[in-house]
Amino acid sequence: PSLTPSPSPFLCTPPDQEYTVGVTYQLDRCWYVTANGYTCDQACDAMSLSNAGSNSLKLWEDACGNPPLSCKGGPNAHTGDIGYWFYQNGNPGNWTIPDTPEGCSPCLTFGYYLKNNQQTVTHWKCTSQPFISNTCGTLPGDPNSKKFEGLNSMICACR
């Protein structure tokens, strides 16, 4: 799919800076970058929308592979998903891309940025691995167990 934004961004509520810091309208969804530590349920609800994560899992190729685990990482790792689009178009989450390979995520995600005292990690879309856990808060009802590990911002699909 094309990562060109829709000419109708007014279909999405502008970011409120409390729950969301960036938005684009693509593939019939509003894609938001959350503010620090929020789940997609919280971010979508704050924008008066519903979490559409469950219906958006296969919209782009994953940055993570199927077992055996194959990560595509590094500064030019994965350019075909919504996370990279945000990174290249204003980078509202202030993400950095480390030189070391990242891409495989321990949780289901459309992309997130984690920064704490031990690490700075950018993960791109990873929704196809059957062994990942839903602990980042991406899908409806998912908690964000990574909040206290420094999960700074993540990408959410809202409708």
PDB file of C-alpha atoms in Angstrom:
ATOM      1  CA  PRO A   1       0.000   0.000   0.000  1.00  0.00           C
ATOM      2  CA  SER A   2       0.986   3.547  -0.546  1.00  0.00           C
ATOM      3  CA  LEU A   3       2.148   5.503   2.452  1.00  0.00           C
ATOM      4  CA  THR A   4       0.908   8.759   0.984  1.00  0.00           C
ATOM      5  CA  PRO A   5      -1.420  10.549   3.373  1.00  0.00           C
ATOM      6  CA  SER A   6      -5.020  11.018   2.389  1.00  0.00           C
ATOM      7  CA  PRO A   7      -6.028  14.438   1.080  1.00  0.00           C
ATOM      8  CA  SER A   8      -8.731  14.419   3.791  1.00  0.00           C
ATOM      9  CA  PRO A   9      -6.889  14.647   7.122  1.00  0.00           C
ATOM     10  CA  PHE A  10      -9.897  16.416   8.650  1.00  0.00           C
ATOM     11  CA  LEU A  11     -11.444  12.955   9.064  1.00  0.00           C
ATOM     12  CA  CYS A  12      -9.168  12.496  12.062  1.00  0.00           C
ATOM     13  CA  THR A  13      -9.274  14.498  15.253  1.00  0.00           C
ATOM     14  CA  PRO A  14      -6.059  16.537  15.523  1.00  0.00           C
ATOM     15  CA  PRO A  15      -3.587  15.340  18.169  1.00  0.00           C
ATOM     16  CA  ASP A  16      -4.361  16.712  21.624  1.00  0.00           C
ATOM     17  CA  GLN A  17      -0.750  16.476  22.909  1.00  0.00           C
ATOM     18  CA  GLU A  18      -1.975  14.805  26.106  1.00  0.00           C
ATOM     19  CA  TYR A  19      -2.848  11.396  24.657  1.00  0.00           C
ATOM     20  CA  THR A  20      -1.609  11.759  21.071  1.00  0.00           C
ATOM     21  CA  VAL A  21       1.224  13.674  19.430  1.00  0.00           C
ATOM     22  CA  GLY A  22       0.868  12.803  15.729  1.00  0.00           C
ATOM     23  CA  VAL A  23      -1.779  11.668  13.220  1.00  0.00           C
ATOM     24  CA  THR A  24      -2.231  10.657   9.589  1.00  0.00           C
ATOM     25  CA  TYR A  25      -5.240   9.300   7.707  1.00  0.00           C
ATOM     26  CA  GLN A  26      -4.339   6.258   5.604  1.00  0.00           C
ATOM     27  CA  LEU A  27      -6.116   3.095   4.483  1.00  0.00           C
ATOM     28  CA  ASP A  28      -9.435   4.242   5.965  1.00  0.00           C
ATOM     29  CA  ARG A  29      -8.001   4.690   9.454  1.00  0.00           C
ATOM     30  CA  CYS A  30      -6.624   7.420  11.634  1.00  0.00           C
ATOM     31  CA  TRP A  31      -3.130   6.409  12.715  1.00  0.00           C
ATOM     32  CA  TYR A  32      -1.951   8.108  15.891  1.00  0.00           C
ATOM     33  CA  VAL A  33       1.342   8.264  17.716  1.00  0.00           C
ATOM     34  CA  THR A  34       0.507   8.159  21.404  1.00  0.00           C
ATOM     35  CA  ALA A  35       1.961  10.306  24.106  1.00  0.00           C
ATOM     36  CA  ASN A  36       4.035   8.562  26.767  1.00  0.00           C
ATOM     37  CA  GLY A  37       2.650   5.322  28.153  1.00  0.00           C
ATOM     38  CA  TYR A  38      -0.912   5.319  26.837  1.00  0.00           C
ATOM     39  CA  THR A  39      -2.670   2.317  25.316  1.00  0.00           C
ATOM     40  CA  CYS A  40      -4.389   2.488  21.960  1.00  0.00           C
ATOM     41  CA  ASP A  41      -7.739   2.161  23.741  1.00  0.00           C
ATOM     42  CA  GLN A  42      -6.957   5.306  25.731  1.00  0.00           C
ATOM     43  CA  ALA A  43      -5.590   7.240  22.749  1.00  0.00           C
ATOM     44  CA  CYS A  44      -8.442   6.331  20.381  1.00  0.00           C
ATOM     45  CA  ASP A  45     -11.045   7.051  23.049  1.00  0.00           C
ATOM     46  CA  ALA A  46      -9.504  10.483  23.702  1.00  0.00           C
ATOM     47  CA  MET A  47      -9.925  11.192  19.973  1.00  0.00           C
ATOM     48  CA  SER A  48     -13.593  10.031  20.141  1.00  0.00           C
ATOM     49  CA  LEU A  49     -12.765   6.994  17.990  1.00  0.00           C
ATOM     50  CA  SER A  50     -12.524   3.230  18.532  1.00  0.00           C
ATOM     51  CA  ASN A  51      -9.409   1.094  18.579  1.00  0.00           C
ATOM     52  CA  ALA A  52      -9.241  -0.546  15.112  1.00  0.00           C
ATOM     53  CA  GLY A  53      -6.085  -2.523  15.812  1.00  0.00           C
ATOM     54  CA  SER A  54      -7.664  -5.965  15.392  1.00  0.00           C
ATOM     55  CA  ASN A  55      -8.863  -5.103  11.869  1.00  0.00           C
ATOM     56  CA  SER A  56      -5.568  -3.509  10.818  1.00  0.00           C
ATOM     57  CA  LEU A  57      -3.029  -6.255  11.485  1.00  0.00           C
ATOM     58  CA  LYS A  58      -2.296  -7.182   7.870  1.00  0.00           C
ATOM     59  CA  LEU A  59      -2.247  -3.777   6.214  1.00  0.00           C
ATOM     60  CA  TRP A  60       1.531  -3.699   5.843  1.00  0.00           C
ATOM     61  CA  GLU A  61       4.391  -6.147   5.728  1.00  0.00           C
ATOM     62  CA  ASP A  62       5.889  -6.883   9.122  1.00  0.00           C
ATOM     63  CA  ALA A  63       9.356  -5.804  10.161  1.00  0.00           C
ATOM     64  CA  CYS A  64       9.573  -9.097  12.025  1.00  0.00           C
ATOM     65  CA  GLY A  65       9.504 -12.459  10.327  1.00  0.00           C
ATOM     66  CA  ASN A  66       7.879 -15.743  11.105  1.00  0.00           C
ATOM     67  CA  PRO A  67       9.819 -18.312  13.132  1.00  0.00           C
ATOM     68  CA  PRO A  68      12.651 -18.786  13.054  1.00  0.00           C
ATOM     69  CA  LEU A  69      12.840 -15.215  14.198  1.00  0.00           C
ATOM     70  CA  SER A  70      14.253 -12.920  11.540  1.00  0.00           C
ATOM     71  CA  CYS A  71      14.514  -9.284  12.479  1.00  0.00           C
ATOM     72  CA  LYS A  72      14.986  -6.541   9.941  1.00  0.00           C
ATOM     73  CA  GLY A  73      16.658  -3.745  11.833  1.00  0.00           C
ATOM     74  CA  GLY A  74      19.135  -0.905  11.858  1.00  0.00           C
ATOM     75  CA  PRO A  75      18.957   2.669  10.606  1.00  0.00           C
ATOM     76  CA  ASN A  76      17.513   1.770   7.181  1.00  0.00           C
ATOM     77  CA  ALA A  77      15.686  -1.355   8.239  1.00  0.00           C
ATOM     78  CA  HIS A  78      12.063  -1.200   7.325  1.00  0.00           C
ATOM     79  CA  THR A  79      10.729   1.540   5.129  1.00  0.00           C
ATOM     80  CA  GLY A  80       7.328   0.145   4.165  1.00  0.00           C
ATOM     81  CA  ASP A  81       5.189   0.541   7.255  1.00  0.00           C
ATOM     82  CA  ILE A  82       3.362   3.212   9.192  1.00  0.00           C
ATOM     83  CA  GLY A  83       6.100   3.558  11.806  1.00  0.00           C
ATOM     84  CA  TYR A  84       8.674   4.517   9.206  1.00  0.00           C
ATOM     85  CA  TRP A  85       6.162   6.891   7.598  1.00  0.00           C
ATOM     86  CA  PHE A  86       5.799   8.774  10.885  1.00  0.00           C
ATOM     87  CA  TYR A  87       9.562   8.737  11.382  1.00  0.00           C
ATOM     88  CA  GLN A  88      10.099  10.326   7.962  1.00  0.00           C
ATOM     89  CA  ASN A  89       7.184  12.771   8.197  1.00  0.00           C
ATOM     90  CA  GLY A  90       7.752  14.999  11.187  1.00  0.00           C
ATOM     91  CA  ASN A  91       8.694  12.266  13.667  1.00  0.00           C
ATOM     92  CA  PRO A  92       6.077  13.389  16.216  1.00  0.00           C
ATOM     93  CA  GLY A  93       7.233  10.799  18.759  1.00  0.00           C
ATOM     94  CA  ASN A  94      10.847  12.044  18.597  1.00  0.00           C
ATOM     95  CA  TRP A  95      11.998   8.522  17.782  1.00  0.00           C
ATOM     96  CA  THR A  96      15.636   7.730  17.163  1.00  0.00           C
ATOM     97  CA  ILE A  97      16.883   4.759  15.211  1.00  0.00           C
ATOM     98  CA  PRO A  98      19.865   3.054  16.825  1.00  0.00           C
ATOM     99  CA  ASP A  99      22.591   1.545  14.669  1.00  0.00           C
ATOM    100  CA  THR A 100      22.029  -1.863  16.213  1.00  0.00           C
ATOM    101  CA  PRO A 101      19.330  -4.021  14.627  1.00  0.00           C
ATOM    102  CA  GLU A 102      15.895  -3.701  16.126  1.00  0.00           C
ATOM    103  CA  GLY A 103      12.658  -4.752  14.579  1.00  0.00           C
ATOM    104  CA  CYS A 104      11.509  -7.856  16.387  1.00  0.00           C
ATOM    105  CA  SER A 105       9.268  -6.871  19.201  1.00  0.00           C
ATOM    106  CA  PRO A 106       8.328  -8.882  22.277  1.00  0.00           C
ATOM    107  CA  CYS A 107       4.779  -7.607  21.829  1.00  0.00           C
ATOM    108  CA  LEU A 108       2.288  -7.092  19.042  1.00  0.00           C
ATOM    109  CA  THR A 109       2.720  -3.570  17.674  1.00  0.00           C
ATOM    110  CA  PHE A 110       2.274  -1.219  14.737  1.00  0.00           C
ATOM    111  CA  GLY A 111       5.478   0.388  15.978  1.00  0.00           C
ATOM    112  CA  TYR A 112       6.787   1.895  19.201  1.00  0.00           C
ATOM    113  CA  TYR A 113       9.682   3.740  20.752  1.00  0.00           C
ATOM    114  CA  LEU A 114      11.123   2.697  24.098  1.00  0.00           C
ATOM    115  CA  LYS A 115      13.660   4.807  25.953  1.00  0.00           C
ATOM    116  CA  ASN A 116      14.839   4.213  29.488  1.00  0.00           C
ATOM    117  CA  ASN A 117      18.134   4.238  31.374  1.00  0.00           C
ATOM    118  CA  GLN A 118      19.236   0.947  29.834  1.00  0.00           C
ATOM    119  CA  GLN A 119      18.203   1.215  26.201  1.00  0.00           C
ATOM    120  CA  THR A 120      16.778   3.188  23.328  1.00  0.00           C
ATOM    121  CA  VAL A 121      14.812   0.961  20.970  1.00  0.00           C
ATOM    122  CA  THR A 122      12.621   1.637  17.962  1.00  0.00           C
ATOM    123  CA  HIS A 123      10.435  -1.246  16.830  1.00  0.00           C
ATOM    124  CA  TRP A 124       8.552  -1.233  13.557  1.00  0.00           C
ATOM    125  CA  LYS A 125       5.323  -3.103  12.804  1.00  0.00           C
ATOM    126  CA  CYS A 126       5.279  -6.626  14.208  1.00  0.00           C
ATOM    127  CA  THR A 127       1.910  -8.376  14.174  1.00  0.00           C
ATOM    128  CA  SER A 128       2.460 -11.764  12.520  1.00  0.00           C
ATOM    129  CA  GLN A 129       4.549 -13.699  15.016  1.00  0.00           C
ATOM    130  CA  PRO A 130       2.417 -16.298  16.799  1.00  0.00           C
ATOM    131  CA  PHE A 131       4.595 -16.207  19.909  1.00  0.00           C
ATOM    132  CA  ILE A 132       4.448 -12.524  20.754  1.00  0.00           C
ATOM    133  CA  SER A 133       2.374 -11.323  23.670  1.00  0.00           C
ATOM    134  CA  ASN A 134      -0.180  -8.539  23.613  1.00  0.00           C
ATOM    135  CA  THR A 135       1.355  -6.412  26.332  1.00  0.00           C
ATOM    136  CA  CYS A 136       2.007  -3.106  24.585  1.00  0.00           C
ATOM    137  CA  GLY A 137      -1.616  -1.977  24.562  1.00  0.00           C
ATOM    138  CA  THR A 138      -2.090  -2.168  20.788  1.00  0.00           C
ATOM    139  CA  LEU A 139      -5.287  -4.220  20.481  1.00  0.00           C
ATOM    140  CA  PRO A 140      -8.629  -3.505  22.142  1.00  0.00           C
ATOM    141  CA  GLY A 141      -8.461  -4.467  25.812  1.00  0.00           C
ATOM    142  CA  ASP A 142      -4.685  -4.934  25.875  1.00  0.00           C
ATOM    143  CA  PRO A 143      -2.834  -3.494  28.883  1.00  0.00           C
ATOM    144  CA  ASN A 144       0.402  -1.593  28.427  1.00  0.00           C
ATOM    145  CA  SER A 145       2.736  -3.597  30.641  1.00  0.00           C
ATOM    146  CA  LYS A 146       5.741  -1.881  29.052  1.00  0.00           C
ATOM    147  CA  LYS A 147       4.636   1.525  30.366  1.00  0.00           C
ATOM    148  CA  PHE A 148       6.955   1.272  33.347  1.00  0.00           C
ATOM    149  CA  GLU A 149       9.845   0.055  31.204  1.00  0.00           C
ATOM    150  CA  GLY A 150       9.939   3.419  29.429  1.00  0.00           C
ATOM    151  CA  LEU A 151       7.556   2.852  26.497  1.00  0.00           C
ATOM    152  CA  ASN A 152       7.457   6.421  25.251  1.00  0.00           C
ATOM    153  CA  SER A 153       5.123   6.317  22.269  1.00  0.00           C
ATOM    154  CA  MET A 154       3.381   3.807  20.060  1.00  0.00           C
ATOM    155  CA  ILE A 155       1.287   3.736  16.912  1.00  0.00           C
ATOM    156  CA  CYS A 156      -2.434   3.099  17.040  1.00  0.00           C
ATOM    157  CA  ALA A 157      -5.074   2.453  14.392  1.00  0.00           C
ATOM    158  CA  CYS A 158      -8.356   4.217  15.221  1.00  0.00           C
ATOM    159  CA  ARG A 159     -11.709   4.485  13.412  1.00  0.00           C
TER     160      ARG A 159
END
